[in-house]
Tab-separated table of C-alpha atoms in Angstrom:
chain	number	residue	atom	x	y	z
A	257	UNK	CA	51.797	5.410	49.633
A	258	UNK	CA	50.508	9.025	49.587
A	259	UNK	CA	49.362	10.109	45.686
A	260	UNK	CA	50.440	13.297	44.624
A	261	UNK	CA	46.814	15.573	45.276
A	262	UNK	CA	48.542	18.617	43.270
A	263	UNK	CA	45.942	19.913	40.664
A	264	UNK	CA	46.581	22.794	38.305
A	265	UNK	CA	43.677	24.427	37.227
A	266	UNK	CA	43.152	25.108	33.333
A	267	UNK	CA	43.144	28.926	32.221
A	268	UNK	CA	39.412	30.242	32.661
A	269	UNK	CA	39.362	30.354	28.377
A	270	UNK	CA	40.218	26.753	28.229
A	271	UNK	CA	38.159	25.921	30.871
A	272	UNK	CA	35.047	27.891	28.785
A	273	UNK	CA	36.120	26.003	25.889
A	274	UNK	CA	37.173	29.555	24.060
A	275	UNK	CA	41.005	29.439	23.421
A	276	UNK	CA	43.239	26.607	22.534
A	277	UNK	CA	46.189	27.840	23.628
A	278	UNK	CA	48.428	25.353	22.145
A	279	UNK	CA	47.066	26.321	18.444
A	280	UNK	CA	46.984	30.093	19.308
A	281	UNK	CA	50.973	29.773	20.216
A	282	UNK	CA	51.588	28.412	16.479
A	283	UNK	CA	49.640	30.825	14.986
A	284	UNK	CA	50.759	33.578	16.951
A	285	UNK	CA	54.445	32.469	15.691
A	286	UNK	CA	53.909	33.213	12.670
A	287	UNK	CA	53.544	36.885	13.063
A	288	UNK	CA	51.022	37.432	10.568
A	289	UNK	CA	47.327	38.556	11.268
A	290	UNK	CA	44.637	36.212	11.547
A	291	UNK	CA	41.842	35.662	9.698
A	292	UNK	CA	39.052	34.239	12.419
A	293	UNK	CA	36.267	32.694	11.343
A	294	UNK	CA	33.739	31.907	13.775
A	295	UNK	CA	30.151	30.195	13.055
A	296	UNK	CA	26.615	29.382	14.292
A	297	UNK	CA	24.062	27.068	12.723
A	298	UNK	CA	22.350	30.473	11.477
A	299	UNK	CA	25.178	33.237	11.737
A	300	UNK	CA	28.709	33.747	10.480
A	301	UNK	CA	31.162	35.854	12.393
A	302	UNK	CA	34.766	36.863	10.462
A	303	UNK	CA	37.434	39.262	12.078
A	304	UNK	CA	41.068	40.495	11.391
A	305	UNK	CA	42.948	40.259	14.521
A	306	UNK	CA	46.482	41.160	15.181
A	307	UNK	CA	48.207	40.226	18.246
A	308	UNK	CA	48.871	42.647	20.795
A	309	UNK	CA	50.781	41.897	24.504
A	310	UNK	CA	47.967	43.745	26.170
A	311	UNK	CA	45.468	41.561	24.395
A	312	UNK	CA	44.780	41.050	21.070
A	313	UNK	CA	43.282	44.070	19.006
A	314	UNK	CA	40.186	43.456	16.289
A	315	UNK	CA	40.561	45.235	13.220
A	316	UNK	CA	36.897	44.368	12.283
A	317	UNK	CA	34.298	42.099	11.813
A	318	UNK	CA	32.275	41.316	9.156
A	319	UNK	CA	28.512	39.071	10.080
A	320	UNK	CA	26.892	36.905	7.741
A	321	UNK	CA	23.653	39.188	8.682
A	322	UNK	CA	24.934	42.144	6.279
A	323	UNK	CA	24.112	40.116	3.525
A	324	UNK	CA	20.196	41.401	3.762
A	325	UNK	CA	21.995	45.176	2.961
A	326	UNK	CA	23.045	43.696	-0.308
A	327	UNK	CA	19.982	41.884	-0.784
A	328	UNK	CA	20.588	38.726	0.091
A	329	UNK	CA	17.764	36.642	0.375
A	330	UNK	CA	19.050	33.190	1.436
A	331	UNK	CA	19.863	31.710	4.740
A	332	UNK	CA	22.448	33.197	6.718
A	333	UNK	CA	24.540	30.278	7.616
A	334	UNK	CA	24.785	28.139	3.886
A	335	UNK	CA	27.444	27.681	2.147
A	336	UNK	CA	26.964	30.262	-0.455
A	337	UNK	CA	26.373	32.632	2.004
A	338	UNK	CA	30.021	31.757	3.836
A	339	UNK	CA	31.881	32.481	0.200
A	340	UNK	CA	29.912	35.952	0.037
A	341	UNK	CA	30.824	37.004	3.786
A	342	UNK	CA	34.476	35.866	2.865
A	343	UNK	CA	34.637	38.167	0.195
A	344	UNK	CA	33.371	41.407	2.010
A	345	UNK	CA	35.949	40.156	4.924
A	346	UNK	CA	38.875	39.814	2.077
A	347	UNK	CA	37.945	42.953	0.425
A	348	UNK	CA	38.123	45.314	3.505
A	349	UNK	CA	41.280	43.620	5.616
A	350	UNK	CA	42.511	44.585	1.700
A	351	UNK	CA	41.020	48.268	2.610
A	352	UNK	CA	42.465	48.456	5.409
A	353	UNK	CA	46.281	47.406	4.397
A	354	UNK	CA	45.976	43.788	5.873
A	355	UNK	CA	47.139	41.643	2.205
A	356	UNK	CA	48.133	38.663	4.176
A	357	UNK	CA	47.225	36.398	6.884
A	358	UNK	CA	47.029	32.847	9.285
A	359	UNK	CA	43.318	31.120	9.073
A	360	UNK	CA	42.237	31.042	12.677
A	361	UNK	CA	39.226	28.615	12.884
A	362	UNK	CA	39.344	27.710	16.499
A	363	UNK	CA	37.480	24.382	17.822
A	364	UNK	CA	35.787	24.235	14.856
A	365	UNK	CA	36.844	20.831	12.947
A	366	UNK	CA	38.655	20.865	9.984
A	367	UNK	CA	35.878	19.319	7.470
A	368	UNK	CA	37.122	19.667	3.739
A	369	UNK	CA	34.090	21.895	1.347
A	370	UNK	CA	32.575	23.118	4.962
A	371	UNK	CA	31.223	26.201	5.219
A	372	UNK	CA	34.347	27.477	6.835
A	373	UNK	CA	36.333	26.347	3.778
A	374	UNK	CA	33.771	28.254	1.546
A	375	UNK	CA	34.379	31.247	3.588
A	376	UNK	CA	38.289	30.950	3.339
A	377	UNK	CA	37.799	30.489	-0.629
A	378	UNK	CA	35.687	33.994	-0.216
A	379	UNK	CA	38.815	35.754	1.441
A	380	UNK	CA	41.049	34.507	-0.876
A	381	UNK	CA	39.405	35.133	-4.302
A	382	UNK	CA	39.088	38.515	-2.898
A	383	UNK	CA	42.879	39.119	-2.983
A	384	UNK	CA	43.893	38.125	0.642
A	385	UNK	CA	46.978	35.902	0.730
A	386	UNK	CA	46.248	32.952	3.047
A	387	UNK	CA	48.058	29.794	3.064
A	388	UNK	CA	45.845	27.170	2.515
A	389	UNK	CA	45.198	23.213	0.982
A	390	UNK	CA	43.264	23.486	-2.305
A	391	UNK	CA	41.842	20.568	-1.918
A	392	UNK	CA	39.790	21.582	1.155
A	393	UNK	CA	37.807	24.242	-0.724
A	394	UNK	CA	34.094	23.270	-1.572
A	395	UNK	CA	33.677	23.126	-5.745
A	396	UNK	CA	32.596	26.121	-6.896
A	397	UNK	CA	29.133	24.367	-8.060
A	398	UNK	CA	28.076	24.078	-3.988
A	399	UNK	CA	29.609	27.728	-3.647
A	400	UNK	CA	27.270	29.152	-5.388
A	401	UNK	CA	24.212	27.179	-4.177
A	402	UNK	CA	23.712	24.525	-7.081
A	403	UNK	CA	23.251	21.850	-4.713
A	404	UNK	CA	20.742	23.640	-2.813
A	405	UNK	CA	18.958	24.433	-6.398
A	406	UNK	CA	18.899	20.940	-7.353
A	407	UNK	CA	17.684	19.578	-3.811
A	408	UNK	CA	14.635	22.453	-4.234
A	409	UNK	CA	13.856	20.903	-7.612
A	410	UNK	CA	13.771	17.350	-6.348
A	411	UNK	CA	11.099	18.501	-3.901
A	412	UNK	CA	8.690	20.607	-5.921
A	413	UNK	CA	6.715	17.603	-6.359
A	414	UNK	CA	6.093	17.581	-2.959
A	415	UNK	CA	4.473	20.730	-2.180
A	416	UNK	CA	4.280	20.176	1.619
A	417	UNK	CA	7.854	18.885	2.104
A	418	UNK	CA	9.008	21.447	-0.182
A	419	UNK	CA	7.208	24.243	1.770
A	420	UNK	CA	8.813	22.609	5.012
A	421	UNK	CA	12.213	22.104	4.333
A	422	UNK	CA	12.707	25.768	2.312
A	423	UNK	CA	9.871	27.890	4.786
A	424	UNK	CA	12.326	30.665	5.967
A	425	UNK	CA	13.074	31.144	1.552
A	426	UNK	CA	9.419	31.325	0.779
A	427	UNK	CA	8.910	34.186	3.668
A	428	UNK	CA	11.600	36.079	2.304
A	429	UNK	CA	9.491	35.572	-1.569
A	430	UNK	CA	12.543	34.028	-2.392
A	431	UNK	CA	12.390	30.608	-4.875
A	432	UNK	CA	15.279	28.696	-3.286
A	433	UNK	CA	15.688	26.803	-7.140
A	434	UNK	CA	17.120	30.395	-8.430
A	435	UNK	CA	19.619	30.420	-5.616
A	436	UNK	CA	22.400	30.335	-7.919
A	437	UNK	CA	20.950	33.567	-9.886
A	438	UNK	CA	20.544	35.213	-6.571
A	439	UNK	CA	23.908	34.488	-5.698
A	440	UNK	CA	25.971	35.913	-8.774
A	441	UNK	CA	23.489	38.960	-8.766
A	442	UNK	CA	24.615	39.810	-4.821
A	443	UNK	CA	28.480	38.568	-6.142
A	444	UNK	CA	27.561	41.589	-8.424
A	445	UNK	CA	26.461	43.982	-5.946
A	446	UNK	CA	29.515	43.370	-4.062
A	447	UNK	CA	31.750	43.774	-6.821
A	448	UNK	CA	30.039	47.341	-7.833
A	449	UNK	CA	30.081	48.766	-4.722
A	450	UNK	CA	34.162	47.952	-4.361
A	451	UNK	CA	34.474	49.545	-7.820
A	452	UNK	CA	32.478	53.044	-6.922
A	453	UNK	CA	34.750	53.128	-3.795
A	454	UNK	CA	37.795	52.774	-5.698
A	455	UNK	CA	36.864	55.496	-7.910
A	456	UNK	CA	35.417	57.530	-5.270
């Protein structure tokens, strides 16, 4: 008996791995923008995007790398540094008019206190309304880089394992045991330069 040799090939975005077009359709349902979050070992990427027929139109995007402009010392890709991008991201869509919208994370999995969680928690204690399960947030004691604090002090004993694991902190002249400082002083930059635009 003759088998059926009919194949349908995938759309070229599944077939690159870039769209799953099953999730998009329930997130594009619920008529809301989408908060996309989109990561790298080193880098994070977050965008506003609202659907439009024609293709779907990108309010902005806000990269991990603008950090350094606030002074930002500290990796790039951490979790700390996912919270601090969230709240830029949250602050402007909140600039821009956009007060509520759909997390979008893609193929990334769904790991509960992950970095992408950490940047969600940014967006959201920056005023944007995003549904979300509390108890996928990170604490805020690995938010703010306590954990990483604690891990440095275990290892200043060992000079050359210390000087390993935290190289791309000591090039910046950055001690990554005051991490936690460093973060509430950039949470503090952010926060004044929101306050001189309101005012402005």
């Amino acid at each position: 008996m003759k088998k059926n040799n009919i194949f349908t090939v995938p759309f070229r975005r599944k077939r690159e791995g870039r769209t799953h077009y099953r999730k998009r359709l329930k997130l594009l349902l619920s008529n809301k923008f989408r908060f996309v979050i989109r990561k790298s070992s080193k880098n994070f990427k977050l965008s506003i995007i609202e659907y439009a027929p024609k293709g779907d139109k990108v309010l902005f995007t806000i990269d991990s790398n603008k950090l350094s402009k606030l002074g930002w010392k500290g990796d790039n890709g951490n979790l700390p540094s996912a919270y601090l991008t969230g709240v830029l991201a949250g602050k402007k869509a909140l600039e821009i008019g956009v007060n509520e919208a759909i997390l979008d994370i893609g193929f990334n999995n769904s790991t509960k206190g992950s970095r992408l969680y950490a940047a969600l928690a940014g967006a959201i204690d920056a005023g944007l309304i995003i549904p979300f399960n509390q108890g996928m947030l990170p604490s805020k004691d690995r938010i703010s880089g306590r954990h990483i604090a604690k891990y440095a002090h275990s290892l200043i004993s060992n000079k050359s394992k210390y000087e390993k694991q935290f190289s791309n902190y000591l090039k910046r002249g950055f001690a990554p045991e005051d991490i936690v400082q460093h973060f509430n002083e950039v949470m503090a930059e952010i926060n004044g330069k929101t306050e001189n635009r309101e005012k402005a």
